[in-house]
Amino acid sequence: MSKVALILAGHGSHISTNTAGVVWGYVDRLRAWGVADEITACFWKEVPAFSHVLDTVVADTVVIVPVFTAQGYFTQTVIPTEMGLDGAVTHKNGKTIYFTPTIGEHPYLETIVQERVTDTVTTYDLHHDDTAVAVIGHGTRRNSRSQDATRHQANLIREQQLVSEVVDVYLDDDPDIPSLYQSTHAKHVIAVPFFLAEGSHVTIDVPEALGISYGDVPSEVNGRNVYYTPPVGTDDAMCRVILELARDTGVFPNIKNTVGVELRSTPTNTIQNNVWDAFPKAGRDTFIQALQNKEALTFGQVMVTDTKVWHTNASSDTTTQPSPEALRGFVRENPFRPLPFSDDLPEEWHVDVVSAEEAYAVVETIYPTLITDWANQKNNSFMTESLEEIGTRQTGMFEDIHVLDEVVIQSAVESVCGRCIRQPSWLTGHDSDIAKLPCKTPCNVWLSTAKKMGDNTK
Ligand code: SF4
């Protein structure tokens, strides 16, 4: 029977752990539900990259769900370009790839936005005539459809006549957020961020534009009370939305429905799978074989046996991390490490495992995509991407990356790759077979650093 991979595509961030963190949370839950053979995430700013993630799955049917609140530049330009998608269905390299609508377009989001408003009205005993709602979207001047989903939510609240005034405003488009203080006049303003995660937009940028301190509810701005609600994507039920979008592609019969998940039913915490199951599998067999042939393997700062995985410098009395969620939180969040391969992996942890398969899943949690490239290199099927290929593919800020001065490129390699456990094989092309832990394509941290260095020399 055909195998199915489910990939969640998000934005990611270099400064906020939650932007990708919320997406990884969905991945953990969906893996535990056992809804597909392989489940993973990919990002613009973090690892795995959009352009690389398809290499990591072996399934011949792939469903990509964009974890964005609206159609826009990322879903209509960046993701299709980076992943080589033709549209809703792509046939490529022996795979059939389905690209679903965004989770923000699903009707369930209406319920969540409505709940944010009614919960605030009830909690603070607000009255219809002196209450306004502002639904706040990201928006972008680069894509005319980026306001559609936010405007739709505002229209629904308006139709329901829950409050006297409703506006939609945008972080990166007009009407901007401060304009809500002119376009509405009610004493109380319920501000609903139509964002998925408590990332930097929700905790820093939007509060700043509103003139409030994040966490103060209500806040007073020029004599008006602002009630800033949580974003819409933190609900557990978002995993059900993802599953519904995946099912709408028609591959649902191939998706294991082990929990009988019903949208809008009470969220269940039922765990059906081993939490280390349903990881992407490209390279897994090579890893398992290598582990059978050796007592222990080392990948970067991680030591692996088939009973335990740990930091090479860990002391003998570390406590075990019992799940991907706990392990990822420990090595990624405090302090936030946007590049998982940076050589500052926290030391005091270990994971007890019962098989080589689990050991593989632990390494994939710490170093996403690493084993795929390592195994491809071992099997003589590793291919790099040149800077020219990347620059030619890019439509946005990195489209000139391949014409950067050689000195700038080398400086960026020294400053970013110099602190990484991988080697930038993309720079040396077919010399990659000498690289111990090869790197197929420049990560977003390298691209951003090189771009900034290039801009500074102009
Ligand atoms: S581009 Fe450099 S820093 Fe980024 S993952 Fe590759 S080797 Fe590491």
Short mmCIF file of C-alpha atoms and ligand atoms in Angstrom, two decimals:
data_model
loop_
_atom_site.label_atom_id
_atom_site.label_comp_id
_atom_site.label_asym_id
_atom_site.label_seq_id
_atom_site.Cartn_x
_atom_site.Cartn_y
_atom_site.Cartn_z
CA MET A 1 0.00 0.00 0.00
CA SER A 2 1.11 3.52 -0.75
CA LYS A 3 2.89 5.27 2.12
CA VAL A 4 1.89 8.79 3.11
CA ALA A 5 4.06 11.60 4.45
CA LEU A 6 2.50 14.66 6.07
CA ILE A 7 4.62 17.83 6.05
CA LEU A 8 3.66 21.03 7.87
CA ALA A 9 5.15 24.14 6.26
CA GLY A 10 5.64 27.14 8.56
CA HIS A 11 7.61 30.38 8.62
CA GLY A 12 10.06 29.88 11.51
CA SER A 13 12.15 32.64 13.06
CA HIS A 14 15.71 33.55 14.04
CA ILE A 15 14.58 35.25 17.25
CA SER A 16 11.47 33.56 18.56
CA THR A 17 11.27 29.93 19.63
CA ASN A 18 7.47 29.78 19.36
CA THR A 19 7.07 30.53 15.65
CA ALA A 20 8.38 27.12 14.66
CA GLY A 21 7.74 25.74 18.14
CA VAL A 22 3.98 25.77 17.64
CA VAL A 23 4.40 23.86 14.36
CA TRP A 24 6.65 21.26 16.02
CA GLY A 25 3.97 20.94 18.70
CA TYR A 26 1.45 20.01 16.00
CA VAL A 27 3.97 17.52 14.53
CA ASP A 28 4.43 15.86 17.93
CA ARG A 29 0.69 15.51 18.40
CA LEU A 30 0.07 14.17 14.90
CA ARG A 31 2.91 11.66 15.27
CA ALA A 32 1.41 10.50 18.54
CA TRP A 33 -1.95 10.07 16.81
CA GLY A 34 -0.23 7.95 14.14
CA VAL A 35 -2.04 9.63 11.25
CA ALA A 36 0.64 9.11 8.60
CA ASP A 37 3.74 7.00 8.01
CA GLU A 38 6.10 9.98 8.16
CA ILE A 39 5.35 13.38 9.69
CA THR A 40 7.65 16.38 9.80
CA ALA A 41 7.83 20.16 9.44
CA CYS A 42 9.70 22.62 7.22
CA PHE A 43 10.35 26.34 7.43
CA TRP A 44 11.62 29.41 5.63
CA LYS A 45 13.80 30.65 8.49
CA GLU A 46 14.69 27.37 10.19
CA VAL A 47 15.57 23.74 9.51
CA PRO A 48 14.35 21.66 7.68
CA ALA A 49 14.23 24.16 4.81
CA PHE A 50 11.33 24.15 2.33
CA SER A 51 13.84 23.28 -0.39
CA HIS A 52 15.26 20.30 1.48
CA VAL A 53 12.45 18.59 3.35
CA LEU A 54 11.20 16.44 0.45
CA ASP A 55 14.61 14.70 0.45
CA THR A 56 13.94 13.46 3.98
CA VAL A 57 10.78 11.43 3.33
CA VAL A 58 10.52 8.15 1.44
CA ALA A 59 6.72 7.99 1.06
CA ASP A 60 5.38 8.15 -2.50
CA THR A 61 2.40 10.28 -1.46
CA VAL A 62 3.15 13.55 0.30
CA VAL A 63 0.66 16.04 1.73
CA ILE A 64 1.97 19.51 2.51
CA VAL A 65 -0.19 21.67 4.78
CA PRO A 66 0.86 25.34 5.01
CA VAL A 67 0.65 26.48 8.62
CA PHE A 68 -0.15 30.06 7.66
CA THR A 69 -3.22 32.16 8.41
CA ALA A 70 -3.74 33.28 4.81
CA GLN A 71 -2.77 32.78 1.19
CA GLY A 72 -0.01 35.19 0.30
CA TYR A 73 3.56 35.60 -0.81
CA PHE A 74 4.81 32.55 1.09
CA THR A 75 2.08 30.11 0.08
CA GLN A 76 1.76 31.32 -3.51
CA THR A 77 5.37 32.09 -4.37
CA VAL A 78 8.02 31.02 -1.87
CA ILE A 79 6.85 27.51 -0.94
CA PRO A 80 5.91 26.41 -4.50
CA THR A 81 9.21 27.76 -5.84
CA GLU A 82 11.40 26.32 -3.09
CA MET A 83 9.68 22.92 -3.18
CA GLY A 84 9.21 22.75 -6.94
CA LEU A 85 5.40 22.50 -6.78
CA ASP A 86 3.15 22.98 -9.82
CA GLY A 87 -0.02 23.70 -7.85
CA ALA A 88 -2.45 21.67 -5.77
CA VAL A 89 -1.02 18.39 -7.14
CA THR A 90 2.53 17.82 -8.35
CA HIS A 91 4.07 14.64 -9.74
CA LYS A 92 7.78 14.75 -9.12
CA ASN A 93 10.62 12.24 -8.64
CA GLY A 94 8.17 9.36 -8.28
CA LYS A 95 6.10 11.17 -5.66
CA THR A 96 2.60 12.62 -5.82
CA ILE A 97 2.63 15.79 -3.77
CA TYR A 98 -0.56 17.50 -2.58
CA PHE A 99 -0.44 21.13 -1.48
CA THR A 100 -3.48 22.06 0.61
CA PRO A 101 -5.06 25.44 1.43
CA THR A 102 -3.70 27.22 4.51
CA ILE A 103 -5.04 26.33 7.93
CA GLY A 104 -6.24 29.95 8.23
CA GLU A 105 -8.76 29.33 5.46
CA HIS A 106 -10.42 26.45 7.25
CA PRO A 107 -13.88 27.24 8.69
CA TYR A 108 -12.81 26.09 12.14
CA LEU A 109 -10.73 29.25 12.50
CA GLU A 110 -14.01 31.19 12.54
CA THR A 111 -15.01 29.36 15.70
CA ILE A 112 -11.72 30.19 17.39
CA VAL A 113 -11.87 33.91 16.49
CA GLN A 114 -15.46 34.07 17.68
CA GLU A 115 -14.47 32.39 20.95
CA ARG A 116 -11.67 34.91 21.50
CA VAL A 117 -14.29 37.70 21.26
CA THR A 118 -17.07 36.08 23.30
CA ASP A 119 -14.65 34.93 26.03
CA THR A 120 -13.39 38.51 26.42
CA VAL A 121 -16.91 39.97 26.40
CA THR A 122 -17.99 37.49 29.10
CA THR A 123 -14.86 37.74 31.26
CA TYR A 124 -14.88 41.55 31.39
CA ASP A 125 -18.66 42.01 31.17
CA LEU A 126 -18.39 44.24 28.11
CA HIS A 127 -21.47 45.69 26.41
CA HIS A 128 -22.32 45.68 22.73
CA ASP A 129 -22.63 49.46 22.32
CA ASP A 130 -19.28 50.44 23.80
CA THR A 131 -17.12 47.59 22.44
CA ALA A 132 -15.15 47.31 19.20
CA VAL A 133 -13.23 44.38 17.73
CA ALA A 134 -10.03 44.70 15.70
CA VAL A 135 -8.96 41.54 13.89
CA ILE A 136 -5.23 41.97 13.29
CA GLY A 137 -3.56 40.19 10.36
CA HIS A 138 -0.02 40.22 9.05
CA GLY A 139 -0.76 41.39 5.48
CA THR A 140 1.89 42.21 2.96
CA ARG A 141 2.05 44.70 0.12
CA ARG A 142 3.64 41.96 -1.98
CA ASN A 143 0.45 39.92 -2.32
CA SER A 144 -3.05 41.28 -2.81
CA ARG A 145 -4.70 38.17 -1.33
CA SER A 146 -2.84 38.34 1.97
CA GLN A 147 -5.70 40.28 3.64
CA ASP A 148 -8.48 37.93 2.51
CA ALA A 149 -8.62 35.58 5.48
CA THR A 150 -8.37 38.35 8.10
CA ARG A 151 -11.02 40.45 6.35
CA HIS A 152 -13.25 37.38 6.15
CA GLN A 153 -12.96 36.86 9.93
CA ALA A 154 -13.80 40.52 10.57
CA ASN A 155 -16.85 40.27 8.29
CA LEU A 156 -18.14 37.26 10.20
CA ILE A 157 -17.80 39.02 13.57
CA ARG A 158 -19.59 42.02 12.03
CA GLU A 159 -22.45 39.84 10.76
CA GLN A 160 -22.87 38.26 14.17
CA GLN A 161 -23.34 41.75 15.69
CA LEU A 162 -21.46 40.78 18.83
CA VAL A 163 -20.08 44.33 19.20
CA SER A 164 -20.83 47.76 17.76
CA GLU A 165 -17.72 48.23 15.56
CA VAL A 166 -15.42 45.78 13.73
CA VAL A 167 -12.27 46.55 11.75
CA ASP A 168 -9.47 44.54 10.17
CA VAL A 169 -5.98 46.05 10.43
CA TYR A 170 -2.51 44.84 9.43
CA LEU A 171 1.02 44.68 10.73
CA ASP A 172 2.58 45.09 7.29
CA ASP A 173 -0.12 46.68 5.17
CA ASP A 174 -2.85 49.33 5.20
CA PRO A 175 -4.96 50.00 7.16
CA ASP A 176 -2.21 49.72 9.75
CA ILE A 177 -2.72 48.79 13.38
CA PRO A 178 -2.63 52.30 14.97
CA SER A 179 -5.38 53.41 12.55
CA LEU A 180 -7.91 51.38 14.56
CA TYR A 181 -7.87 54.16 17.17
CA GLN A 182 -9.25 56.55 14.51
CA SER A 183 -11.56 54.13 12.69
CA THR A 184 -13.29 52.95 15.90
CA HIS A 185 -14.63 55.00 18.80
CA ALA A 186 -15.86 52.49 21.40
CA LYS A 187 -14.43 52.67 24.93
CA HIS A 188 -13.38 49.00 24.82
CA VAL A 189 -11.34 47.44 22.01
CA ILE A 190 -10.90 43.67 21.74
CA ALA A 191 -7.75 43.10 19.66
CA VAL A 192 -7.56 39.58 18.20
CA PRO A 193 -4.19 38.70 16.62
CA PHE A 194 -4.99 36.48 13.62
CA PHE A 195 -1.63 34.76 13.99
CA LEU A 196 -0.84 31.15 14.81
CA ALA A 197 1.93 31.35 17.37
CA GLU A 198 3.00 33.50 20.26
CA GLY A 199 6.07 34.47 18.25
CA SER A 200 7.74 37.86 17.98
CA HIS A 201 4.90 39.40 15.95
CA VAL A 202 2.37 38.52 18.64
CA THR A 203 4.54 39.31 21.66
CA ILE A 204 6.53 42.32 20.37
CA ASP A 205 5.50 43.88 17.03
CA VAL A 206 1.71 43.94 17.37
CA PRO A 207 1.70 45.13 21.04
CA GLU A 208 4.15 47.88 20.07
CA ALA A 209 1.88 49.02 17.23
CA LEU A 210 -1.11 48.91 19.60
CA GLY A 211 0.82 50.94 22.19
CA ILE A 212 0.40 48.30 24.91
CA SER A 213 2.67 46.10 27.02
CA TYR A 214 2.37 42.42 26.13
CA GLY A 215 0.65 40.57 28.97
CA ASP A 216 -1.23 43.58 30.39
CA VAL A 217 -4.95 42.96 29.86
CA PRO A 218 -6.66 45.33 29.68
CA SER A 219 -4.20 48.06 28.76
CA GLU A 220 -5.19 51.71 28.60
CA VAL A 221 -4.36 53.66 25.44
CA ASN A 222 -5.53 57.30 25.28
CA GLY A 223 -8.41 56.64 27.63
CA ARG A 224 -9.54 53.44 25.87
CA ASN A 225 -9.28 49.90 27.19
CA VAL A 226 -7.51 47.39 24.92
CA TYR A 227 -8.10 43.67 25.51
CA TYR A 228 -5.38 41.79 23.64
CA THR A 229 -6.37 38.14 23.22
CA PRO A 230 -4.19 35.07 22.60
CA PRO A 231 -3.48 34.28 18.93
CA VAL A 232 -5.73 31.80 17.14
CA GLY A 233 -3.32 28.93 16.50
CA THR A 234 -2.51 27.75 19.98
CA ASP A 235 -5.61 25.57 20.28
CA ASP A 236 -5.10 21.83 20.38
CA ALA A 237 -7.88 21.52 17.81
CA MET A 238 -5.57 23.01 15.15
CA CYS A 239 -4.20 19.50 14.64
CA ARG A 240 -7.70 18.43 13.65
CA VAL A 241 -7.83 21.27 11.13
CA ILE A 242 -4.54 20.03 9.66
CA LEU A 243 -5.93 16.54 9.43
CA GLU A 244 -9.13 17.76 7.76
CA LEU A 245 -7.11 19.66 5.14
CA ALA A 246 -5.02 16.53 4.53
CA ARG A 247 -8.14 14.42 4.15
CA ASP A 248 -9.69 16.89 1.70
CA THR A 249 -6.91 16.06 -0.77
CA GLY A 250 -8.54 12.66 -1.25
CA VAL A 251 -5.60 10.66 0.09
CA PHE A 252 -7.45 10.22 3.35
CA PRO A 253 -8.06 6.49 2.82
CA ASN A 254 -4.30 6.15 2.90
CA ILE A 255 -3.95 8.14 6.07
CA LYS A 256 -4.21 5.99 9.16
CA ASN A 257 -7.14 7.20 11.22
CA THR A 258 -6.28 5.44 14.43
CA VAL A 259 -8.03 7.87 16.74
CA GLY A 260 -11.23 8.46 14.81
CA VAL A 261 -10.50 12.17 14.97
CA GLU A 262 -13.59 14.28 14.47
CA LEU A 263 -13.22 18.00 13.92
CA ARG A 264 -15.00 20.00 16.61
CA SER A 265 -15.13 17.02 18.97
CA THR A 266 -13.55 17.33 22.39
CA PRO A 267 -9.77 17.31 21.99
CA THR A 268 -8.35 13.97 22.99
CA ASN A 269 -4.99 13.30 24.50
CA THR A 270 -5.14 9.69 23.44
CA ILE A 271 -1.69 8.53 22.44
CA GLN A 272 -1.82 5.78 19.81
CA ASN A 273 1.78 5.66 18.68
CA ASN A 274 5.16 5.38 20.28
CA VAL A 275 6.23 9.06 20.45
CA TRP A 276 9.42 8.19 18.54
CA ASP A 277 7.45 6.79 15.56
CA ALA A 278 6.38 8.46 12.29
CA PHE A 279 9.64 10.37 11.79
CA PRO A 280 10.89 11.01 8.23
CA LYS A 281 12.72 7.90 7.08
CA ALA A 282 15.21 8.81 4.34
CA GLY A 283 18.58 7.63 5.63
CA ARG A 284 17.15 5.64 8.52
CA ASP A 285 18.13 2.21 7.16
CA THR A 286 21.73 3.35 6.55
CA PHE A 287 21.84 4.70 10.11
CA ILE A 288 20.51 1.44 11.57
CA GLN A 289 22.97 -0.63 9.58
CA ALA A 290 25.88 1.56 10.68
CA LEU A 291 24.79 1.22 14.31
CA GLN A 292 24.64 -2.56 13.97
CA ASN A 293 28.21 -2.58 12.70
CA LYS A 294 29.62 -0.34 15.42
CA GLU A 295 29.17 -0.12 19.16
CA ALA A 296 28.57 3.63 19.02
CA LEU A 297 28.27 6.39 16.44
CA THR A 298 29.04 10.07 16.81
CA PHE A 299 27.18 12.81 14.96
CA GLY A 300 28.44 16.29 15.79
CA GLN A 301 28.11 16.63 19.56
CA VAL A 302 25.87 13.57 19.92
CA MET A 303 26.90 10.03 20.85
CA VAL A 304 24.57 7.19 19.86
CA THR A 305 24.16 3.54 20.85
CA ASP A 306 21.04 1.40 20.49
CA THR A 307 20.21 1.91 24.18
CA LYS A 308 21.15 5.52 24.79
CA VAL A 309 21.78 8.85 23.03
CA TRP A 310 23.65 11.65 24.83
CA HIS A 311 25.85 14.72 24.47
CA THR A 312 29.50 13.82 24.05
CA ASN A 313 30.33 16.03 27.08
CA ALA A 314 27.41 15.02 29.30
CA SER A 315 28.19 14.13 32.90
CA SER A 316 27.17 10.73 34.23
CA ASP A 317 24.12 11.88 36.20
CA THR A 318 21.98 13.59 33.55
CA THR A 319 18.24 12.99 33.53
CA THR A 320 16.54 11.37 30.57
CA GLN A 321 14.42 13.37 28.12
CA PRO A 322 11.34 11.19 27.70
CA SER A 323 9.86 12.53 24.44
CA PRO A 324 10.72 14.50 21.28
CA GLU A 325 8.85 17.48 22.76
CA ALA A 326 10.89 17.45 25.98
CA LEU A 327 14.18 16.87 24.16
CA ARG A 328 13.53 19.57 21.56
CA GLY A 329 12.53 22.01 24.27
CA PHE A 330 15.75 21.26 26.19
CA VAL A 331 18.19 21.62 23.30
CA ARG A 332 16.39 24.34 21.32
CA GLU A 333 14.64 26.79 23.58
CA ASN A 334 16.78 27.92 26.45
CA PRO A 335 18.57 29.80 25.01
CA PHE A 336 16.86 29.73 21.62
CA ARG A 337 19.06 28.08 18.98
CA PRO A 338 17.56 28.80 15.55
CA LEU A 339 20.30 26.71 13.90
CA PRO A 340 20.17 23.20 15.41
CA PHE A 341 23.64 22.38 14.06
CA SER A 342 25.44 25.19 15.90
CA ASP A 343 28.19 23.78 18.10
CA ASP A 344 26.63 24.98 21.35
CA LEU A 345 24.28 22.05 21.91
CA PRO A 346 23.29 22.00 25.62
CA GLU A 347 25.15 19.19 27.38
CA GLU A 348 23.29 17.81 30.37
CA TRP A 349 20.75 15.42 28.87
CA HIS A 350 20.40 11.89 27.62
CA VAL A 351 17.65 9.80 26.07
CA ASP A 352 17.13 6.13 26.88
CA VAL A 353 16.08 4.22 23.77
CA VAL A 354 15.01 0.63 23.13
CA SER A 355 16.04 0.29 19.49
CA ALA A 356 18.18 1.71 16.70
CA GLU A 357 14.95 3.15 15.19
CA GLU A 358 14.37 5.19 18.34
CA ALA A 359 18.01 6.29 18.40
CA TYR A 360 17.55 7.52 14.84
CA ALA A 361 14.45 9.52 15.83
CA VAL A 362 16.40 11.13 18.67
CA VAL A 363 19.18 12.26 16.31
CA GLU A 364 16.58 13.54 13.82
CA THR A 365 14.95 15.54 16.63
CA ILE A 366 18.26 17.19 17.55
CA TYR A 367 19.69 17.55 14.03
CA PRO A 368 16.79 17.54 11.49
CA THR A 369 17.89 16.47 7.95
CA LEU A 370 21.44 15.58 9.05
CA ILE A 371 21.09 11.80 8.72
CA THR A 372 19.47 12.07 5.28
CA ASP A 373 22.48 13.94 3.88
CA TRP A 374 24.99 11.78 5.78
CA ALA A 375 23.35 8.59 4.44
CA ASN A 376 23.15 9.96 0.89
CA GLN A 377 26.84 10.73 1.04
CA LYS A 378 27.61 7.22 2.30
CA ASN A 379 25.49 5.78 -0.53
CA ASN A 380 27.05 8.04 -3.18
CA SER A 381 23.76 9.81 -3.88
CA PHE A 382 24.47 13.11 -2.14
CA MET A 383 23.90 16.18 -4.34
CA THR A 384 24.68 19.76 -3.40
CA GLU A 385 22.96 22.92 -4.57
CA SER A 386 25.19 25.70 -5.82
CA LEU A 387 24.71 29.33 -4.82
CA GLU A 388 23.85 30.03 -8.44
CA GLU A 389 21.01 27.50 -8.41
CA ILE A 390 19.67 29.05 -5.22
CA GLY A 391 19.96 32.64 -6.45
CA THR A 392 18.27 31.75 -9.74
CA ARG A 393 15.38 30.05 -7.93
CA GLN A 394 14.87 32.87 -5.42
CA THR A 395 12.26 35.54 -6.03
CA GLY A 396 12.84 37.68 -2.96
CA MET A 397 15.65 39.10 -0.86
CA PHE A 398 18.18 36.37 -1.76
CA GLU A 399 17.84 36.53 -5.53
CA ASP A 400 21.29 38.13 -5.89
CA ILE A 401 22.99 35.84 -3.40
CA HIS A 402 25.10 34.13 -6.09
CA VAL A 403 26.64 37.38 -7.31
CA LEU A 404 27.99 38.34 -3.89
CA ASP A 405 31.67 39.11 -3.74
CA GLU A 406 33.79 36.00 -3.05
CA VAL A 407 35.31 37.73 0.01
CA VAL A 408 31.82 38.25 1.47
CA ILE A 409 30.90 34.62 0.81
CA GLN A 410 34.04 33.38 2.55
CA SER A 411 33.51 35.74 5.52
CA ALA A 412 29.96 34.48 5.94
CA VAL A 413 31.17 30.87 5.76
CA GLU A 414 33.82 31.56 8.40
CA SER A 415 31.48 33.35 10.76
CA VAL A 416 28.41 31.04 10.44
CA CYS A 417 29.67 27.65 9.23
CA GLY A 418 32.69 27.98 11.50
CA ARG A 419 30.35 27.39 14.46
CA CYS A 420 28.44 24.52 12.82
CA ILE A 421 28.93 20.76 13.07
CA ARG A 422 28.31 20.42 9.31
CA GLN A 423 30.63 21.35 6.49
CA PRO A 424 29.38 23.68 3.72
CA SER A 425 29.60 21.11 0.91
CA TRP A 426 27.44 23.36 -1.29
CA LEU A 427 30.48 25.62 -1.57
CA THR A 428 32.80 22.91 -2.81
CA GLY A 429 30.26 21.01 -4.92
CA HIS A 430 31.47 17.55 -5.79
CA ASP A 431 34.27 17.67 -3.22
CA SER A 432 31.45 16.87 -0.83
CA ASP A 433 32.54 13.25 -0.44
CA ILE A 434 35.34 14.38 1.84
CA ALA A 435 32.92 16.16 4.14
CA LYS A 436 32.11 14.24 7.30
CA LEU A 437 28.69 15.77 7.94
CA PRO A 438 27.82 17.35 4.62
CA CYS A 439 25.53 20.33 4.11
CA LYS A 440 23.55 20.28 0.89
CA THR A 441 22.34 23.86 0.71
CA PRO A 442 23.02 27.09 2.63
CA CYS A 443 20.72 27.47 5.63
CA ASN A 444 18.66 30.63 6.12
CA VAL A 445 21.03 31.78 8.90
CA TRP A 446 23.92 31.72 6.41
CA LEU A 447 21.87 33.37 3.65
CA SER A 448 20.71 36.17 5.99
CA THR A 449 24.22 36.75 7.32
CA ALA A 450 25.77 36.81 3.83
CA LYS A 451 23.06 39.18 2.57
CA LYS A 452 23.64 41.54 5.50
CA MET A 453 27.42 41.45 4.97
CA GLY A 454 26.91 42.11 1.25
CA ASP A 455 24.59 45.05 1.96
CA ASN A 456 27.15 46.53 4.36
CA THR A 457 29.81 46.59 1.65
CA LYS A 458 27.64 48.60 -0.76
S1 SF4 B 1 25.19 26.68 5.62
FE1 SF4 B 1 26.90 26.49 7.07
S2 SF4 B 1 26.00 27.02 9.06
FE2 SF4 B 1 24.29 26.57 7.69
S3 SF4 B 1 23.88 24.40 8.07
FE3 SF4 B 1 25.26 24.53 6.31
S4 SF4 B 1 27.32 24.30 7.16
FE4 SF4 B 1 25.93 24.79 8.84
#
